[in-house]
Tab-separated table of C-alpha atoms (C1' of nucleotides) and ligand atoms in Angstrom:
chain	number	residue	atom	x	y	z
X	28	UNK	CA	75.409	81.085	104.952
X	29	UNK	CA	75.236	82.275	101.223
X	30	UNK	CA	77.481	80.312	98.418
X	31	UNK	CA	79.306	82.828	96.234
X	32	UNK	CA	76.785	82.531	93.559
X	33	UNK	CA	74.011	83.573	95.448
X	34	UNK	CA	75.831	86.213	97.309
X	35	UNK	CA	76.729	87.502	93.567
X	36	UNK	CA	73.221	87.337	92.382
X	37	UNK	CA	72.045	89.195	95.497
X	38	UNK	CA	74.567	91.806	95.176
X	39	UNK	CA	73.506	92.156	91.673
X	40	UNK	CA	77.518	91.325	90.782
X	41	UNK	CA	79.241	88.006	89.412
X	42	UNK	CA	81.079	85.288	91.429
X	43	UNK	CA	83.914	86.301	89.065
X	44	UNK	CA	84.185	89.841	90.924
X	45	UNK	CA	83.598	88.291	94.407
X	46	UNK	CA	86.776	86.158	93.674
X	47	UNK	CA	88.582	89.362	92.216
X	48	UNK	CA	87.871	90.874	95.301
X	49	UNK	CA	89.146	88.379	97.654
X	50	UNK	CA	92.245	87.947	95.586
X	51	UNK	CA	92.771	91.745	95.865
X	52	UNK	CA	92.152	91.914	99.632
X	53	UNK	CA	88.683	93.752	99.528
X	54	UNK	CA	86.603	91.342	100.656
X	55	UNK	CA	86.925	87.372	102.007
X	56	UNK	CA	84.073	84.991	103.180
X	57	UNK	CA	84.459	83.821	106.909
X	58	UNK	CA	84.349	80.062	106.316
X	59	UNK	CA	84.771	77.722	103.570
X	60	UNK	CA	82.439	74.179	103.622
X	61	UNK	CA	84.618	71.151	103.947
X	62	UNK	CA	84.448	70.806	100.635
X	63	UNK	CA	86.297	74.136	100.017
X	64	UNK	CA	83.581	76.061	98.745
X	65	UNK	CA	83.053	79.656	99.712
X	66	UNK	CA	80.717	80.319	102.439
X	67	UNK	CA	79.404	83.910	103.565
X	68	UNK	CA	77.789	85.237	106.387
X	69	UNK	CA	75.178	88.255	106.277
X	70	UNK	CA	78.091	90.336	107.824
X	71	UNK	CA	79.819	89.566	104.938
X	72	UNK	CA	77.081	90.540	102.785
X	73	UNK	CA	77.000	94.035	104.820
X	74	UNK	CA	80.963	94.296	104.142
X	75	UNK	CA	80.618	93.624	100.307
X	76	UNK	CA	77.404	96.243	100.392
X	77	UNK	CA	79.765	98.968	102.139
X	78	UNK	CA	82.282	97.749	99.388
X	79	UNK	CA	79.334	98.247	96.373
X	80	UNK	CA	78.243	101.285	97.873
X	81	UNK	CA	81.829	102.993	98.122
X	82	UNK	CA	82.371	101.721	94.200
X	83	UNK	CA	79.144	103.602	93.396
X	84	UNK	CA	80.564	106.692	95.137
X	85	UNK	CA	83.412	106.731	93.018
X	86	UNK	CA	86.075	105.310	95.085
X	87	UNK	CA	88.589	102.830	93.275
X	88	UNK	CA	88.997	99.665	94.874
X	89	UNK	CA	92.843	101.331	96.069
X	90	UNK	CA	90.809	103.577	98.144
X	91	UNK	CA	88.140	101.637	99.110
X	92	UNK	CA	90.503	98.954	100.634
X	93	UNK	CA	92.134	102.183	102.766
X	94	UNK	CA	87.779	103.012	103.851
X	95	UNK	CA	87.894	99.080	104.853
X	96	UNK	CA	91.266	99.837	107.144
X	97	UNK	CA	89.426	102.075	108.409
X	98	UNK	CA	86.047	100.776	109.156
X	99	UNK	CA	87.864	97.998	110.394
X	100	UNK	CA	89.065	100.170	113.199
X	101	UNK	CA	87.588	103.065	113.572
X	102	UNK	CA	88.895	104.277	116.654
X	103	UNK	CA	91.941	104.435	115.543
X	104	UNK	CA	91.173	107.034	112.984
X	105	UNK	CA	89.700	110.769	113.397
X	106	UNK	CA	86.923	111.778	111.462
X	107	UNK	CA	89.247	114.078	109.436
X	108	UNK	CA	90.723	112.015	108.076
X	109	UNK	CA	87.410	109.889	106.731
X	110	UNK	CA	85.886	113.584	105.587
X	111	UNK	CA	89.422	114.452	104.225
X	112	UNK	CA	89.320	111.319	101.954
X	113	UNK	CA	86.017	112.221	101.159
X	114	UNK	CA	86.658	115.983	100.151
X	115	UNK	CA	90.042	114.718	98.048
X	116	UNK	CA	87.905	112.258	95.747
X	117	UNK	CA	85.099	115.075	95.242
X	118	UNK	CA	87.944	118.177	94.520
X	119	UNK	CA	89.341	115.428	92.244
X	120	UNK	CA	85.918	114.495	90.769
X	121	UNK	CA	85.537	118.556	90.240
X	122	UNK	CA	88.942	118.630	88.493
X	123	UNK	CA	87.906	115.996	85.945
X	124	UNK	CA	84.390	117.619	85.491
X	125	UNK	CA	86.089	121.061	84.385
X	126	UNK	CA	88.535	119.571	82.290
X	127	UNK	CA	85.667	117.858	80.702
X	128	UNK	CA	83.011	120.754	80.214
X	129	UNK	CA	86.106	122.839	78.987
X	130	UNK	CA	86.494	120.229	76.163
X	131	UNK	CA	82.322	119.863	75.620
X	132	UNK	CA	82.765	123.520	75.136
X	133	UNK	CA	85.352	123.190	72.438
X	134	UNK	CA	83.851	120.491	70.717
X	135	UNK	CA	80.227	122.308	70.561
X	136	UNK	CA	82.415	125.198	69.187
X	137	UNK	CA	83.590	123.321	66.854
X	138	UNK	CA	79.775	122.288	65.642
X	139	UNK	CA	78.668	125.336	65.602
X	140	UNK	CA	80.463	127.026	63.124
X	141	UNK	CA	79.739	123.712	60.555
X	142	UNK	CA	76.516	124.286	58.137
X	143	UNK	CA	75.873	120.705	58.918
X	144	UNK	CA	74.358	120.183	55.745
X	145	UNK	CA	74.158	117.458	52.665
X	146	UNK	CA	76.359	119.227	50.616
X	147	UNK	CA	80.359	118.160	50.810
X	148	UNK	CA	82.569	118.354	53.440
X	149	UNK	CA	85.293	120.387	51.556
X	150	UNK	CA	84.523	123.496	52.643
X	151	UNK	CA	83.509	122.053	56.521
X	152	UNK	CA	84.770	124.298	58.937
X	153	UNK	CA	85.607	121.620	61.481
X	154	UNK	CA	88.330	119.839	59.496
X	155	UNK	CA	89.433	123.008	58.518
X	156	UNK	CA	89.857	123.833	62.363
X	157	UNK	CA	91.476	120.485	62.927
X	158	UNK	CA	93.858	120.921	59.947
X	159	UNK	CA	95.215	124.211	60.566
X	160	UNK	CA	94.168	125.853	63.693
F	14	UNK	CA	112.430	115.789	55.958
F	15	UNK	CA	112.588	115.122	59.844
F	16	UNK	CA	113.662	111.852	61.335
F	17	UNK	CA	111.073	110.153	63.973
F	18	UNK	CA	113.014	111.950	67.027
F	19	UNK	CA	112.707	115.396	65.224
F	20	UNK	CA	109.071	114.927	64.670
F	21	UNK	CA	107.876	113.648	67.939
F	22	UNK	CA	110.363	117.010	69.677
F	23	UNK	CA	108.723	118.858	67.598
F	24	UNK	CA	104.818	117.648	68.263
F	25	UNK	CA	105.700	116.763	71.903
F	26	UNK	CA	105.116	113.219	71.868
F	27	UNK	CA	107.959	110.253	72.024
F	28	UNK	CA	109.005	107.952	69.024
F	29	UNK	CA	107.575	105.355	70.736
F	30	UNK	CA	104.008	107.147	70.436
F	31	UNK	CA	104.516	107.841	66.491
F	32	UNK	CA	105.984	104.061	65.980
F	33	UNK	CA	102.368	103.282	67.912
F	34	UNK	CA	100.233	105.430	65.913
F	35	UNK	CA	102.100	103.765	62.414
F	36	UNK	CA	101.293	100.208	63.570
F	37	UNK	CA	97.676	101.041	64.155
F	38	UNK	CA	96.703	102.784	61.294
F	39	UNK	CA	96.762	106.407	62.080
F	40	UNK	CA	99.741	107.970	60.039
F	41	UNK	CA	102.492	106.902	58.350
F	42	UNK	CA	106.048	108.499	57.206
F	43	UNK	CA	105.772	109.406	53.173
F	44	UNK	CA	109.339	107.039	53.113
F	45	UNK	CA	112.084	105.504	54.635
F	46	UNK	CA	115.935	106.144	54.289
F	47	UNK	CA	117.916	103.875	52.141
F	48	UNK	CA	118.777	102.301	55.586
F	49	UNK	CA	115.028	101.854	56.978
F	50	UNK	CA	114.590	105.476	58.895
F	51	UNK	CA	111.530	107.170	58.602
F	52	UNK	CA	111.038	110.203	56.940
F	53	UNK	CA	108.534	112.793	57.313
F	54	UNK	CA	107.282	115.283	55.203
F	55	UNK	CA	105.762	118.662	56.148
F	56	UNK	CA	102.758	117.185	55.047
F	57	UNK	CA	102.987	114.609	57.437
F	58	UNK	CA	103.934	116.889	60.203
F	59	UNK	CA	100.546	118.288	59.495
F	60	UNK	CA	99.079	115.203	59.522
F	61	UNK	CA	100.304	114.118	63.132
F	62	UNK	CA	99.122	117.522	64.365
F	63	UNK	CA	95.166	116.976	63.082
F	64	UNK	CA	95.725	113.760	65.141
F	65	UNK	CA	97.021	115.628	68.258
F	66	UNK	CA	94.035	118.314	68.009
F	67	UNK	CA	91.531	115.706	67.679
F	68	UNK	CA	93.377	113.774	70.529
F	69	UNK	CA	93.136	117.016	73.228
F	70	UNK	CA	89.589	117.466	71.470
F	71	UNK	CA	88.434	114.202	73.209
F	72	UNK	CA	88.882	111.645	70.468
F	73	UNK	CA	89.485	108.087	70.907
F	74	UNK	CA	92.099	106.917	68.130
F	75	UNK	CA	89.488	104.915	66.993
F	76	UNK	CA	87.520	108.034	65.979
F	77	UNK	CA	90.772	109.922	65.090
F	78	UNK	CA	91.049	106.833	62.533
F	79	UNK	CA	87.333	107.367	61.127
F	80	UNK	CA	87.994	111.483	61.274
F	81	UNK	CA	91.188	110.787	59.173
F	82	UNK	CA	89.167	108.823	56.295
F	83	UNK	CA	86.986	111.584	55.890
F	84	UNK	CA	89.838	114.164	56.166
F	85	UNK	CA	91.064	112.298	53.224
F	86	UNK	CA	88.051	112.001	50.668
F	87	UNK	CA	86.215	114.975	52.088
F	88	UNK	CA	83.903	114.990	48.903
F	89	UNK	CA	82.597	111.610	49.808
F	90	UNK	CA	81.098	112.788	52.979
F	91	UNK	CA	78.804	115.815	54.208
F	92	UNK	CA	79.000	117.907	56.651
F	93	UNK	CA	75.885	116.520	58.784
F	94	UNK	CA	78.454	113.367	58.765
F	95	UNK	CA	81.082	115.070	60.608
F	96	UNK	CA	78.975	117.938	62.631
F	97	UNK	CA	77.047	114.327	63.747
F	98	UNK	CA	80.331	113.101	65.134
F	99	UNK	CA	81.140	116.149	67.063
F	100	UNK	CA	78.257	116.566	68.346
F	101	UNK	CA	77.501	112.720	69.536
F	102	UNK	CA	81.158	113.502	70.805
F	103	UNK	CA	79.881	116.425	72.841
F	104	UNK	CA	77.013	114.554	73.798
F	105	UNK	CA	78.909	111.615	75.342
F	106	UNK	CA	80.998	113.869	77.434
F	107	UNK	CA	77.428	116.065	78.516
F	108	UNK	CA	76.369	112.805	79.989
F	109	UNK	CA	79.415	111.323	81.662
F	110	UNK	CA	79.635	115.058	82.835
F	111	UNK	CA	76.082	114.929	84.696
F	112	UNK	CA	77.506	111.072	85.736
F	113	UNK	CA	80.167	112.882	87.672
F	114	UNK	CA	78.516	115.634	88.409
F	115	UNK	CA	75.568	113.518	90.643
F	116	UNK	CA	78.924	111.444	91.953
F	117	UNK	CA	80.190	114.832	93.318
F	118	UNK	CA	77.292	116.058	94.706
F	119	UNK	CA	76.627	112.920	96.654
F	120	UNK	CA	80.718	112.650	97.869
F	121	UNK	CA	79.752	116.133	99.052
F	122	UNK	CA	77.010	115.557	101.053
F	123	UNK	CA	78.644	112.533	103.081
F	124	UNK	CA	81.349	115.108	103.435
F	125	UNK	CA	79.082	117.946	104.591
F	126	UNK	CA	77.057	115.594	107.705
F	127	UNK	CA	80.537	114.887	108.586
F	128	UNK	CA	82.156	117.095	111.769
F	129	UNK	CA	85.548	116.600	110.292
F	130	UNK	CA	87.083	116.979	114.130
F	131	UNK	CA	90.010	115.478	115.298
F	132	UNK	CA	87.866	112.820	117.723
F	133	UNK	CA	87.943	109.503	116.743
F	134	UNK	CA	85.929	108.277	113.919
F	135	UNK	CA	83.633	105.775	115.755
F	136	UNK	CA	80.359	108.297	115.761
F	137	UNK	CA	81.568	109.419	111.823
F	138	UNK	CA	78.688	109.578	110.071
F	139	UNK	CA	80.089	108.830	106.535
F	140	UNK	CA	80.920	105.231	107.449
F	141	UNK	CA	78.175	105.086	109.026
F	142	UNK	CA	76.234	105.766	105.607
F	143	UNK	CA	78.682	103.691	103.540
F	144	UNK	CA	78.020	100.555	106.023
F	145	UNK	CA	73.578	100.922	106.357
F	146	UNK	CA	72.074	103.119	103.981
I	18	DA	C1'	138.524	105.639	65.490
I	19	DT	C1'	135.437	105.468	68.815
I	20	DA	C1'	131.757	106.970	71.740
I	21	DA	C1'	127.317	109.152	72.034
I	22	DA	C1'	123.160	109.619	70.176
I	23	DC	C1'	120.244	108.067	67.037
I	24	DC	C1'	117.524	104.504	64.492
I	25	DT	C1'	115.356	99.511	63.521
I	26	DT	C1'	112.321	95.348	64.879
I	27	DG	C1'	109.433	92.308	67.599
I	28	DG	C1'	107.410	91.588	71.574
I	29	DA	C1'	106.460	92.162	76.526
I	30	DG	C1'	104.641	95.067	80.249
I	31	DT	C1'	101.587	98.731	82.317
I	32	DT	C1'	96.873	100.214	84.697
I	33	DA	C1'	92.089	99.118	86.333
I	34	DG	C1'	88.665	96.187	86.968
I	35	DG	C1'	87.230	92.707	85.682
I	36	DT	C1'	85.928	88.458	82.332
I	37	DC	C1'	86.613	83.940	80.541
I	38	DT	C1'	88.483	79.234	80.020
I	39	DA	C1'	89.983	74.637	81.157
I	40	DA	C1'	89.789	70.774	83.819
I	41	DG	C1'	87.884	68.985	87.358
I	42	DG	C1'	84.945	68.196	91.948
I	43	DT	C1'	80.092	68.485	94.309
I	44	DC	C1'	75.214	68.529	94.990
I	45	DA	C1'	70.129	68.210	94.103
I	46	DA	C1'	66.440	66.622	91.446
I	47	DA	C1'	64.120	63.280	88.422
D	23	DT	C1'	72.050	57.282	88.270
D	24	DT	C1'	72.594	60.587	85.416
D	25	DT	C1'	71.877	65.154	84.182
D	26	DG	C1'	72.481	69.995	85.129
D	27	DA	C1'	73.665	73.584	88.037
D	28	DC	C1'	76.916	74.800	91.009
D	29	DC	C1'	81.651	75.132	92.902
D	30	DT	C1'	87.186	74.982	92.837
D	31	DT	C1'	91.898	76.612	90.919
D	32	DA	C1'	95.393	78.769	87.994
D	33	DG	C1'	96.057	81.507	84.611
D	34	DA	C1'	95.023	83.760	80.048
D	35	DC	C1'	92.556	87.519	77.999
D	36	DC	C1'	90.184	92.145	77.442
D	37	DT	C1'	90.346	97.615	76.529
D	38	DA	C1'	93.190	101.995	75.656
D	39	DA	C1'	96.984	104.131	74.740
D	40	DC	C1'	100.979	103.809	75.314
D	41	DT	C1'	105.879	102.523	77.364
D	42	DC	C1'	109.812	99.822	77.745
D	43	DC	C1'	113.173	96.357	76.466
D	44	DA	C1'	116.700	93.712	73.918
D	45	DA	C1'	119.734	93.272	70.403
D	46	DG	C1'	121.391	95.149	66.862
D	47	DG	C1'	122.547	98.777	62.843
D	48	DT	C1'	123.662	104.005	61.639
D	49	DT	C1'	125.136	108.679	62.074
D	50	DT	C1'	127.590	112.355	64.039
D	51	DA	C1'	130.914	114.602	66.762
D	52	DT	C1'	135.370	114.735	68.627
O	214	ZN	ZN1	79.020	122.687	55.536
O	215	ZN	ZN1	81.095	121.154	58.144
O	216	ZN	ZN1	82.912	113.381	113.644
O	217	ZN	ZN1	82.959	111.735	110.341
DNA sequence: ATAAACCTTGGAGTTAGGTCTAAGGTCAAA
DNA sequence: TTTGACCTTAGACCTAACTCCAAGGTTTAT
C-alpha cells in the first residue's frame, strides 16, 4: 500500500494532482487507513499509469475519463469505437498542426522581408505589414 | 467618429472585447462623449486592426502590448528587435508544432495495430498499450 | 411619449488543469 | 518528547482571453 505522497513521487506527479484527480472522478485509492489517509494499491498505481500515459498521448482528462469507462468494461465496447476515439484526437491533433504551420508560415514571411538590421525600425517592413496590410 | 458597437461591427469583435482590450492596456478611444461614450477615431480603427493582425498572427496580448510600444516610438528600436520577435514567435510555434506532430504520430500508431472491427474490445490492442507499456 | 437599442460601470463567471493555503491531525526518529 | 515530515479538508487562486450580468443612463425611431 503506497500513501499519496509516495504514489506522487513515483508517478513523477504531486499529491495535489492525485487529489484533483479523485475529485474529478479519474482516479480513487481502494482504501483509506483508519486514520483517513489515502491508501493505494499497485493496481491503482497501474490505473493512474494508464491515466499518465493517456495524458501524454494527448487526451484531456474529459476523454480520458470516457478511455477509463471503457477499460473498465471492455466487453461492452467494440474496438471501433476505442480506434475511432483514437483516429478523432489524431485528425484533431492534424487540424491544429495545419492551422499552426499555416501561421509559422506567415510569421517567417513576415521576417523575411525585414533587413533585420541596427538601423531604425521606421522603415521595417513588418510593422508596415501589420499597420496596413 | 464611431461609437464602441460601430467599431467592434466593423472589426468583428464584441464591445465587450474592445472594453477588455481598454482595461488592459492595449488601445484606447482618442475621447469620450460629453455623456461618457467612447469615441473612436480612424486612427484608432487602425489601431484595433494592427492588434487583430497580430492577434490571427499568433500573438499573445502580452506581445501585442510590447509590439504596440515599438509601433509607437519606432525610432527607438531596430529592426533586429522586432525581426527577433517574429522570429522567436515562429520558433515557438516550430517546436510546439514537432510537440504535436510526435503526439500524432504516436495516436496513429495505437490506431494503426488496432483492427477497428465491430468485436468487442477485450483483445484491443490500444488499451492494451495504454494499461502495460 | 415611450420602447428599442444603445451606452456606462464594476465585478463575477468561464475553461482546463492544476497549485497553494490554512488549520489541523498523525507518525517516525532522535 | 519534541521536531519534522507527512497527511486531511475546504476552498481560494492561477493563466488567457474573454463573456456575461446587474443596474442604471442615453439616443433614436415611431
Ligand atoms: Zn530594416
Ligand atoms: Zn524591419
Ligand atoms: Zn480489435
Ligand atoms: Zn482495438
Amino acid at each position: 500500500m503506497y500513501r499519496i505522497g509516495e504514489l506522487a513521487t513515483a508517478c513523477e506527479v504531486t499529491a495535489d494532482t492525485l487529489r484533483f484527480y479523485e475529485k474529478n472522478g479519474l482516479f480513487s485509492p481502494s482504501s483509506r487507513s483508519d486514520k483517513g489517509y489515502r491508501l493505494y494499491t499497485e493496481e491503482d498505481a497501474r490505473h493512474l499509469k494508464f491515466i499518465l500515459r493517456a495524458k501524454a498521448m494527448g487526451f484531456s482528462l474529459t476523454e480520458i475519463r470516457e478511455l477509463l469507462n471503457i477499460e473498465a468494461s471492455r466487453s461492452d465496447w467494440a474496438c471501433a469505437d476505442v480506434k475511432g476515439m483514437v483516429e478523432a484526437k489524431a485528425a484533431e491533433l492534424q487540424r491544429k498542426i495545419d492551422e499552426m504551420t499555416r501561421l509559422r508560415d506567415s510569421l517567417q514571411e513576415l521576417a523575411d522581408a525585414c533587413c533585420g538590421g541596427p538601423e531604425s525600425a521606421i522603415h521595417c517592413s513588418i510593422l508596415d505589414t501589420l499597420e496596413t496590410k
